[in-house]
Amino acid sequence: MSQLVRRTALRALIVCGGGTCNMSVRSVSSVFVIKRPDEITKRMQIHDWCGGFGDFKIGSKHVQVGNLSLKWRRMSSASTMEKKVENSTVKKDQNGGGSVAVPSYWGIETAKMKITRRDGSDWPWNSFMPWESSQADLSIDLKKHYVPKNIADKIAYRIVKLLRIPTDLFFQRRYGCRAMMLETVAAVPGMVGGMLLHLKSIRKFEHSGGWIKALLEEAENERMHLMTMMELVKPKWYERLLVILVQGVFFNSFLVCYVVSPRLAHRIVGYLEEEAIHSYTEFLKDIDDGKIENVAAPAIAIDYWRLPKDATLKDVVTVIRADEAHHRDVNHFASDIRNQGKELREAAAPIGYH
């Protein structure tokens, strides 16, 4: 209600202590009635410009300017809250466990984005979109091995072989737990490399040749491997603690290694991916031999790799192994570029090759 209407209403209530008061106003949104059974109320007719009227009973002696002002403030607050609710969208959480009110103050209206699967059902994931899913190339050569050619290559090869010893002792043939631990490590190099190349690009005012995106793609793909394994293997408390310790040591070690010698860092990752291919191959053998149950594939894996609805664990391990083979090729390729004395940006990055 405008200030003019409020002033007119207050003036009429104060001046007209009794009798009938006729006021012409444009509109009346609401009226607060203060009444007790023992009070004698007066009748006031309120007309609008359209000729209609409302008939309300108001105890005039109990209407005070201060109280009315307070009530108008409360009405304004309530109206503001209603507007805030109207300007909010309700977003269902990823796991279907209720809803969260998301304010649209910033103009980001994700609720209007209707994203569906190919069959028309709602897309359930917030962590990735359908156009970010992966189609694994299963025709890739899994047996390729890079033969060490110089001292840096031999150092990288020996480092990876030494890292495999404690892994074999700790996990033995528990390939589900081994894969989970492997992915917590494998998701680190791409992020470190992409981060350092990003900083170098903005520091030297030069393009990266697409390598920033390629390495971040690799890191995201490896993280999705972990998200899938988390649905299949529930890590124990000591395994979670081990992940924290290993990540802390490996991240800092790899960061220093990449700063000192990117060629060595990429070669180490290439050999790590070769070991990952071997581990997933043994994983598949145990599934075929019945040592590991071939359970249904997790929903996240079906959507991310565009697998059929009846896909199984074997299908998931097969596409993950193919991804690891692609990462092997990318990192050996990157190391070869550095071996030739060139910068990565001088060769086109294999974007989308994971």
PDB file of N, CA and C in Angstrom, residues 34-107:
ATOM      1  N   ILE A  34      -8.634  -5.510  15.383  1.00  0.00           N
ATOM      2  CA  ILE A  34      -8.315  -5.662  16.805  1.00  0.00           C
ATOM      3  C   ILE A  34      -9.627  -5.560  17.562  1.00  0.00           C
ATOM      4  N   LYS A  35     -10.068  -6.647  18.118  1.00  0.00           N
ATOM      5  CA  LYS A  35     -11.403  -6.647  18.693  1.00  0.00           C
ATOM      6  C   LYS A  35     -11.452  -7.580  19.884  1.00  0.00           C
ATOM      7  N   ARG A  36     -12.155  -7.116  20.956  1.00  0.00           N
ATOM      8  CA  ARG A  36     -12.450  -7.976  22.091  1.00  0.00           C
ATOM      9  C   ARG A  36     -13.962  -8.030  22.259  1.00  0.00           C
ATOM     10  N   PRO A  37     -14.508  -9.063  22.861  1.00  0.00           N
ATOM     11  CA  PRO A  37     -15.970  -9.199  22.978  1.00  0.00           C
ATOM     12  C   PRO A  37     -16.618  -8.041  23.720  1.00  0.00           C
ATOM     13  N   ASP A  38     -15.897  -7.424  24.678  1.00  0.00           N
ATOM     14  CA  ASP A  38     -16.507  -6.370  25.486  1.00  0.00           C
ATOM     15  C   ASP A  38     -16.382  -5.003  24.844  1.00  0.00           C
ATOM     16  N   GLU A  39     -15.785  -4.925  23.657  1.00  0.00           N
ATOM     17  CA  GLU A  39     -15.620  -3.652  23.010  1.00  0.00           C
ATOM     18  C   GLU A  39     -16.808  -3.351  22.101  1.00  0.00           C
ATOM     19  N   ILE A  40     -17.135  -2.061  22.019  1.00  0.00           N
ATOM     20  CA  ILE A  40     -18.172  -1.608  21.103  1.00  0.00           C
ATOM     21  C   ILE A  40     -17.475  -1.164  19.837  1.00  0.00           C
ATOM     22  N   THR A  41     -17.731  -1.825  18.754  1.00  0.00           N
ATOM     23  CA  THR A  41     -17.051  -1.523  17.501  1.00  0.00           C
ATOM     24  C   THR A  41     -17.905  -0.655  16.611  1.00  0.00           C
ATOM     25  N   LYS A  42     -17.273   0.113  15.843  1.00  0.00           N
ATOM     26  CA  LYS A  42     -17.921   0.991  14.896  1.00  0.00           C
ATOM     27  C   LYS A  42     -17.803   0.395  13.507  1.00  0.00           C
ATOM     28  N   ARG A  43     -18.726   0.769  12.645  1.00  0.00           N
ATOM     29  CA  ARG A  43     -18.714   0.258  11.286  1.00  0.00           C
ATOM     30  C   ARG A  43     -18.112   1.301  10.355  1.00  0.00           C
ATOM     31  N   MET A  44     -17.178   0.826   9.527  1.00  0.00           N
ATOM     32  CA  MET A  44     -16.557   1.719   8.559  1.00  0.00           C
ATOM     33  C   MET A  44     -16.639   1.086   7.197  1.00  0.00           C
ATOM     34  N   GLN A  45     -17.098   1.845   6.244  1.00  0.00           N
ATOM     35  CA  GLN A  45     -17.200   1.367   4.883  1.00  0.00           C
ATOM     36  C   GLN A  45     -16.041   1.918   4.081  1.00  0.00           C
ATOM     37  N   ILE A  46     -15.365   1.056   3.368  1.00  0.00           N
ATOM     38  CA  ILE A  46     -14.226   1.446   2.549  1.00  0.00           C
ATOM     39  C   ILE A  46     -14.585   1.189   1.090  1.00  0.00           C
ATOM     40  N   HIS A  47     -14.627   2.268   0.317  1.00  0.00           N
ATOM     41  CA  HIS A  47     -14.994   2.174  -1.091  1.00  0.00           C
ATOM     42  C   HIS A  47     -13.747   2.258  -1.950  1.00  0.00           C
ATOM     43  N   ASP A  48     -13.774   1.589  -3.080  1.00  0.00           N
ATOM     44  CA  ASP A  48     -12.690   1.768  -4.039  1.00  0.00           C
ATOM     45  C   ASP A  48     -13.227   2.504  -5.266  1.00  0.00           C
ATOM     46  N   TRP A  49     -12.324   2.798  -6.181  1.00  0.00           N
ATOM     47  CA  TRP A  49     -12.700   3.588  -7.339  1.00  0.00           C
ATOM     48  C   TRP A  49     -13.612   2.814  -8.280  1.00  0.00           C
ATOM     49  N   CYS A  50     -13.695   1.538  -8.133  1.00  0.00           N
ATOM     50  CA  CYS A  50     -14.524   0.734  -9.034  1.00  0.00           C
ATOM     51  C   CYS A  50     -15.950   0.610  -8.532  1.00  0.00           C
ATOM     52  N   GLY A  51     -16.257   1.189  -7.398  1.00  0.00           N
ATOM     53  CA  GLY A  51     -17.636   1.166  -6.928  1.00  0.00           C
ATOM     54  C   GLY A  51     -17.919   0.063  -5.950  1.00  0.00           C
ATOM     55  N   GLY A  52     -17.008  -0.908  -5.798  1.00  0.00           N
ATOM     56  CA  GLY A  52     -17.231  -1.972  -4.828  1.00  0.00           C
ATOM     57  C   GLY A  52     -16.867  -1.498  -3.451  1.00  0.00           C
ATOM     58  N   PHE A  53     -17.207  -2.293  -2.437  1.00  0.00           N
ATOM     59  CA  PHE A  53     -16.812  -1.891  -1.091  1.00  0.00           C
ATOM     60  C   PHE A  53     -16.653  -3.124  -0.232  1.00  0.00           C
ATOM     61  N   GLY A  54     -15.857  -2.933   0.821  1.00  0.00           N
ATOM     62  CA  GLY A  54     -15.693  -3.976   1.812  1.00  0.00           C
ATOM     63  C   GLY A  54     -16.263  -3.485   3.116  1.00  0.00           C
ATOM     64  N   ASP A  55     -16.836  -4.349   3.912  1.00  0.00           N
ATOM     65  CA  ASP A  55     -17.496  -3.960   5.156  1.00  0.00           C
ATOM     66  C   ASP A  55     -16.741  -4.581   6.320  1.00  0.00           C
ATOM     67  N   PHE A  56     -15.990  -3.775   7.083  1.00  0.00           N
ATOM     68  CA  PHE A  56     -15.149  -4.283   8.163  1.00  0.00           C
ATOM     69  C   PHE A  56     -15.539  -3.645   9.464  1.00  0.00           C
ATOM     70  N   LYS A  57     -15.353  -4.343  10.573  1.00  0.00           N
ATOM     71  CA  LYS A  57     -15.593  -3.811  11.910  1.00  0.00           C
ATOM     72  C   LYS A  57     -14.254  -3.553  12.581  1.00  0.00           C
ATOM     73  N   ILE A  58     -14.000  -2.289  12.938  1.00  0.00           N
ATOM     74  CA  ILE A  58     -12.724  -1.923  13.535  1.00  0.00           C
ATOM     75  C   ILE A  58     -12.967  -1.158  14.807  1.00  0.00           C
ATOM     76  N   GLY A  59     -12.321  -1.541  15.898  1.00  0.00           N
ATOM     77  CA  GLY A  59     -12.393  -0.796  17.150  1.00  0.00           C
ATOM     78  C   GLY A  59     -11.451   0.388  17.060  1.00  0.00           C
ATOM     79  N   SER A  60     -12.005   1.581  16.800  1.00  0.00           N
ATOM     80  CA  SER A  60     -11.172   2.735  16.467  1.00  0.00           C
ATOM     81  C   SER A  60     -10.287   3.167  17.619  1.00  0.00           C
ATOM     82  N   LYS A  61     -10.756   3.030  18.860  1.00  0.00           N
ATOM     83  CA  LYS A  61      -9.946   3.523  19.969  1.00  0.00           C
ATOM     84  C   LYS A  61      -8.725   2.675  20.259  1.00  0.00           C
ATOM     85  N   HIS A  62      -8.701   1.489  19.685  1.00  0.00           N
ATOM     86  CA  HIS A  62      -7.556   0.601  19.903  1.00  0.00           C
ATOM     87  C   HIS A  62      -6.570   0.612  18.736  1.00  0.00           C
ATOM     88  N   VAL A  63      -6.858   1.453  17.733  1.00  0.00           N
ATOM     89  CA  VAL A  63      -5.929   1.545  16.615  1.00  0.00           C
ATOM     90  C   VAL A  63      -4.956   2.664  16.891  1.00  0.00           C
ATOM     91  N   GLN A  64      -3.674   2.356  17.040  1.00  0.00           N
ATOM     92  CA  GLN A  64      -2.663   3.349  17.345  1.00  0.00           C
ATOM     93  C   GLN A  64      -1.649   3.410  16.197  1.00  0.00           C
ATOM     94  N   VAL A  65      -1.129   4.613  16.042  1.00  0.00           N
ATOM     95  CA  VAL A  65      -0.200   4.820  14.933  1.00  0.00           C
ATOM     96  C   VAL A  65       1.013   3.918  15.058  1.00  0.00           C
ATOM     97  N   GLY A  66       1.588   3.825  16.258  1.00  0.00           N
ATOM     98  CA  GLY A  66       2.782   3.000  16.448  1.00  0.00           C
ATOM     99  C   GLY A  66       2.529   1.544  16.132  1.00  0.00           C
ATOM    100  N   ASN A  67       1.408   1.014  16.648  1.00  0.00           N
ATOM    101  CA  ASN A  67       1.082  -0.385  16.402  1.00  0.00           C
ATOM    102  C   ASN A  67       0.841  -0.655  14.925  1.00  0.00           C
ATOM    103  N   LEU A  68       0.119   0.296  14.297  1.00  0.00           N
ATOM    104  CA  LEU A  68      -0.193   0.107  12.887  1.00  0.00           C
ATOM    105  C   LEU A  68       1.091   0.139  12.045  1.00  0.00           C
ATOM    106  N   SER A  69       2.005   1.050  12.429  1.00  0.00           N
ATOM    107  CA  SER A  69       3.287   1.120  11.717  1.00  0.00           C
ATOM    108  C   SER A  69       4.064  -0.176  11.859  1.00  0.00           C
ATOM    109  N   LEU A  70       4.026  -0.758  13.096  1.00  0.00           N
ATOM    110  CA  LEU A  70       4.708  -2.027  13.327  1.00  0.00           C
ATOM    111  C   LEU A  70       4.098  -3.132  12.487  1.00  0.00           C
ATOM    112  N   LYS A  71       2.734  -3.088  12.420  1.00  0.00           N
ATOM    113  CA  LYS A  71       2.065  -4.130  11.639  1.00  0.00           C
ATOM    114  C   LYS A  71       2.412  -4.017  10.155  1.00  0.00           C
ATOM    115  N   TRP A  72       2.513  -2.755   9.676  1.00  0.00           N
ATOM    116  CA  TRP A  72       2.867  -2.587   8.271  1.00  0.00           C
ATOM    117  C   TRP A  72       4.283  -3.105   8.003  1.00  0.00           C
ATOM    118  N   ARG A  73       5.174  -2.902   8.975  1.00  0.00           N
ATOM    119  CA  ARG A  73       6.533  -3.432   8.811  1.00  0.00           C
ATOM    120  C   ARG A  73       6.516  -4.954   8.716  1.00  0.00           C
ATOM    121  N   ARG A  74       5.684  -5.550   9.594  1.00  0.00           N
ATOM    122  CA  ARG A  74       5.578  -7.010   9.580  1.00  0.00           C
ATOM    123  C   ARG A  74       5.019  -7.497   8.253  1.00  0.00           C
ATOM    124  N   MET A  75       4.009  -6.741   7.745  1.00  0.00           N
ATOM    125  CA  MET A  75       3.438  -7.119   6.454  1.00  0.00           C
ATOM    126  C   MET A  75       4.496  -7.033   5.363  1.00  0.00           C
ATOM    127  N   SER A  76       5.310  -5.954   5.407  1.00  0.00           N
ATOM    128  CA  SER A  76       6.361  -5.788   4.403  1.00  0.00           C
ATOM    129  C   SER A  76       7.377  -6.916   4.481  1.00  0.00           C
ATOM    130  N   SER A  77       7.742  -7.307   5.729  1.00  0.00           N
ATOM    131  CA  SER A  77       8.700  -8.411   5.909  1.00  0.00           C
ATOM    132  C   SER A  77       8.140  -9.706   5.360  1.00  0.00           C
ATOM    133  N   ALA A  78       6.851  -9.956   5.661  1.00  0.00           N
ATOM    134  CA  ALA A  78       6.214 -11.182   5.167  1.00  0.00           C
ATOM    135  C   ALA A  78       6.176 -11.192   3.657  1.00  0.00           C
ATOM    136  N   SER A  79       5.861 -10.015   3.065  1.00  0.00           N
ATOM    137  CA  SER A  79       5.816  -9.927   1.612  1.00  0.00           C
ATOM    138  C   SER A  79       7.181 -10.195   1.014  1.00  0.00           C
ATOM    139  N   THR A  80       8.225  -9.652   1.645  1.00  0.00           N
ATOM    140  CA  THR A  80       9.599  -9.871   1.163  1.00  0.00           C
ATOM    141  C   THR A  80       9.971 -11.339   1.223  1.00  0.00           C
ATOM    142  N   MET A  81       9.593 -12.005   2.330  1.00  0.00           N
ATOM    143  CA  MET A  81       9.894 -13.432   2.469  1.00  0.00           C
ATOM    144  C   MET A  81       9.186 -14.239   1.397  1.00  0.00           C
ATOM    145  N   GLU A  82       7.914 -13.849   1.104  1.00  0.00           N
ATOM    146  CA  GLU A  82       7.183 -14.560   0.065  1.00  0.00           C
ATOM    147  C   GLU A  82       7.879 -14.412  -1.286  1.00  0.00           C
ATOM    148  N   LYS A  83       8.390 -13.191  -1.554  1.00  0.00           N
ATOM    149  CA  LYS A  83       9.093 -12.976  -2.813  1.00  0.00           C
ATOM    150  C   LYS A  83      10.359 -13.814  -2.885  1.00  0.00           C
ATOM    151  N   LYS A  84      11.063 -13.940  -1.740  1.00  0.00           N
ATOM    152  CA  LYS A  84      12.280 -14.751  -1.719  1.00  0.00           C
ATOM    153  C   LYS A  84      11.962 -16.202  -2.013  1.00  0.00           C
ATOM    154  N   VAL A  85      10.870 -16.686  -1.455  1.00  0.00           N
ATOM    155  CA  VAL A  85      10.473 -18.070  -1.708  1.00  0.00           C
ATOM    156  C   VAL A  85      10.121 -18.253  -3.172  1.00  0.00           C
ATOM    157  N   GLU A  86       9.412 -17.232  -3.744  1.00  0.00           N
ATOM    158  CA  GLU A  86       9.042 -17.325  -5.144  1.00  0.00           C
ATOM    159  C   GLU A  86      10.273 -17.308  -6.038  1.00  0.00           C
ATOM    160  N   ASN A  87      11.323 -16.570  -5.617  1.00  0.00           N
ATOM    161  CA  ASN A  87      12.536 -16.452  -6.414  1.00  0.00           C
ATOM    162  C   ASN A  87      13.513 -17.590  -6.161  1.00  0.00           C
ATOM    163  N   SER A  88      13.083 -18.632  -5.485  1.00  0.00           N
ATOM    164  CA  SER A  88      13.935 -19.785  -5.208  1.00  0.00           C
ATOM    165  C   SER A  88      13.473 -20.963  -6.029  1.00  0.00           C
ATOM    166  N   THR A  89      14.398 -21.823  -6.348  1.00  0.00           N
ATOM    167  CA  THR A  89      14.068 -23.045  -7.049  1.00  0.00           C
ATOM    168  C   THR A  89      14.341 -24.221  -6.132  1.00  0.00           C
ATOM    169  N   VAL A  90      13.558 -25.243  -6.264  1.00  0.00           N
ATOM    170  CA  VAL A  90      13.751 -26.440  -5.457  1.00  0.00           C
ATOM    171  C   VAL A  90      14.504 -27.451  -6.289  1.00  0.00           C
ATOM    172  N   LYS A  91      15.648 -27.866  -5.775  1.00  0.00           N
ATOM    173  CA  LYS A  91      16.545 -28.742  -6.503  1.00  0.00           C
ATOM    174  C   LYS A  91      16.674 -30.071  -5.775  1.00  0.00           C
ATOM    175  N   LYS A  92      16.347 -31.131  -6.453  1.00  0.00           N
ATOM    176  CA  LYS A  92      16.451 -32.463  -5.845  1.00  0.00           C
ATOM    177  C   LYS A  92      17.902 -32.873  -5.791  1.00  0.00           C
ATOM    178  N   ASP A  93      18.311 -33.418  -4.630  1.00  0.00           N
ATOM    179  CA  ASP A  93      19.726 -33.762  -4.518  1.00  0.00           C
ATOM    180  C   ASP A  93      20.040 -35.014  -5.325  1.00  0.00           C
ATOM    181  N   GLN A  94      21.335 -35.246  -5.528  1.00  0.00           N
ATOM    182  CA  GLN A  94      21.776 -36.292  -6.446  1.00  0.00           C
ATOM    183  C   GLN A  94      21.344 -37.680  -6.000  1.00  0.00           C
ATOM    184  N   ASN A  95      21.309 -37.921  -4.708  1.00  0.00           N
ATOM    185  CA  ASN A  95      20.986 -39.247  -4.202  1.00  0.00           C
ATOM    186  C   ASN A  95      19.496 -39.424  -3.925  1.00  0.00           C
ATOM    187  N   GLY A  96      18.689 -38.453  -4.312  1.00  0.00           N
ATOM    188  CA  GLY A  96      17.251 -38.569  -4.109  1.00  0.00           C
ATOM    189  C   GLY A  96      16.834 -38.472  -2.669  1.00  0.00           C
ATOM    190  N   GLY A  97      17.623 -37.833  -1.826  1.00  0.00           N
ATOM    191  CA  GLY A  97      17.314 -37.780  -0.410  1.00  0.00           C
ATOM    192  C   GLY A  97      16.691 -36.485   0.043  1.00  0.00           C
ATOM    193  N   GLY A  98      15.730 -35.970  -0.687  1.00  0.00           N
ATOM    194  CA  GLY A  98      15.070 -34.735  -0.280  1.00  0.00           C
ATOM    195  C   GLY A  98      15.327 -33.626  -1.271  1.00  0.00           C
ATOM    196  N   SER A  99      15.056 -32.384  -0.859  1.00  0.00           N
ATOM    197  CA  SER A  99      15.221 -31.261  -1.748  1.00  0.00           C
ATOM    198  C   SER A  99      15.922 -30.127  -1.018  1.00  0.00           C
ATOM    199  N   VAL A 100      16.539 -29.268  -1.794  1.00  0.00           N
ATOM    200  CA  VAL A 100      17.284 -28.143  -1.247  1.00  0.00           C
ATOM    201  C   VAL A 100      16.808 -26.875  -1.930  1.00  0.00           C
ATOM    202  N   ALA A 101      16.465 -25.842  -1.151  1.00  0.00           N
ATOM    203  CA  ALA A 101      16.043 -24.573  -1.726  1.00  0.00           C
ATOM    204  C   ALA A 101      17.277 -23.816  -2.196  1.00  0.00           C
ATOM    205  N   VAL A 102      17.318 -23.509  -3.482  1.00  0.00           N
ATOM    206  CA  VAL A 102      18.457 -22.819  -4.069  1.00  0.00           C
ATOM    207  C   VAL A 102      18.015 -21.430  -4.504  1.00  0.00           C
ATOM    208  N   PRO A 103      18.517 -20.355  -3.870  1.00  0.00           N
ATOM    209  CA  PRO A 103      18.100 -19.009  -4.262  1.00  0.00           C
ATOM    210  C   PRO A 103      18.581 -18.663  -5.660  1.00  0.00           C
ATOM    211  N   SER A 104      17.722 -18.025  -6.427  1.00  0.00           N
ATOM    212  CA  SER A 104      18.068 -17.649  -7.790  1.00  0.00           C
ATOM    213  C   SER A 104      18.461 -16.186  -7.873  1.00  0.00           C
ATOM    214  N   TYR A 105      18.958 -15.629  -6.777  1.00  0.00           N
ATOM    215  CA  TYR A 105      19.347 -14.222  -6.733  1.00  0.00           C
ATOM    216  C   TYR A 105      20.376 -13.890  -7.799  1.00  0.00           C
ATOM    217  N   TRP A 106      21.273 -14.855  -8.087  1.00  0.00           N
ATOM    218  CA  TRP A 106      22.358 -14.592  -9.023  1.00  0.00           C
ATOM    219  C   TRP A 106      21.957 -14.845 -10.462  1.00  0.00           C
ATOM    220  N   GLY A 107      20.709 -15.241 -10.683  1.00  0.00           N
ATOM    221  CA  GLY A 107      20.242 -15.425 -12.051  1.00  0.00           C
ATOM    222  C   GLY A 107      20.614 -16.749 -12.667  1.00  0.00           C
TER     223      GLY A 107
END
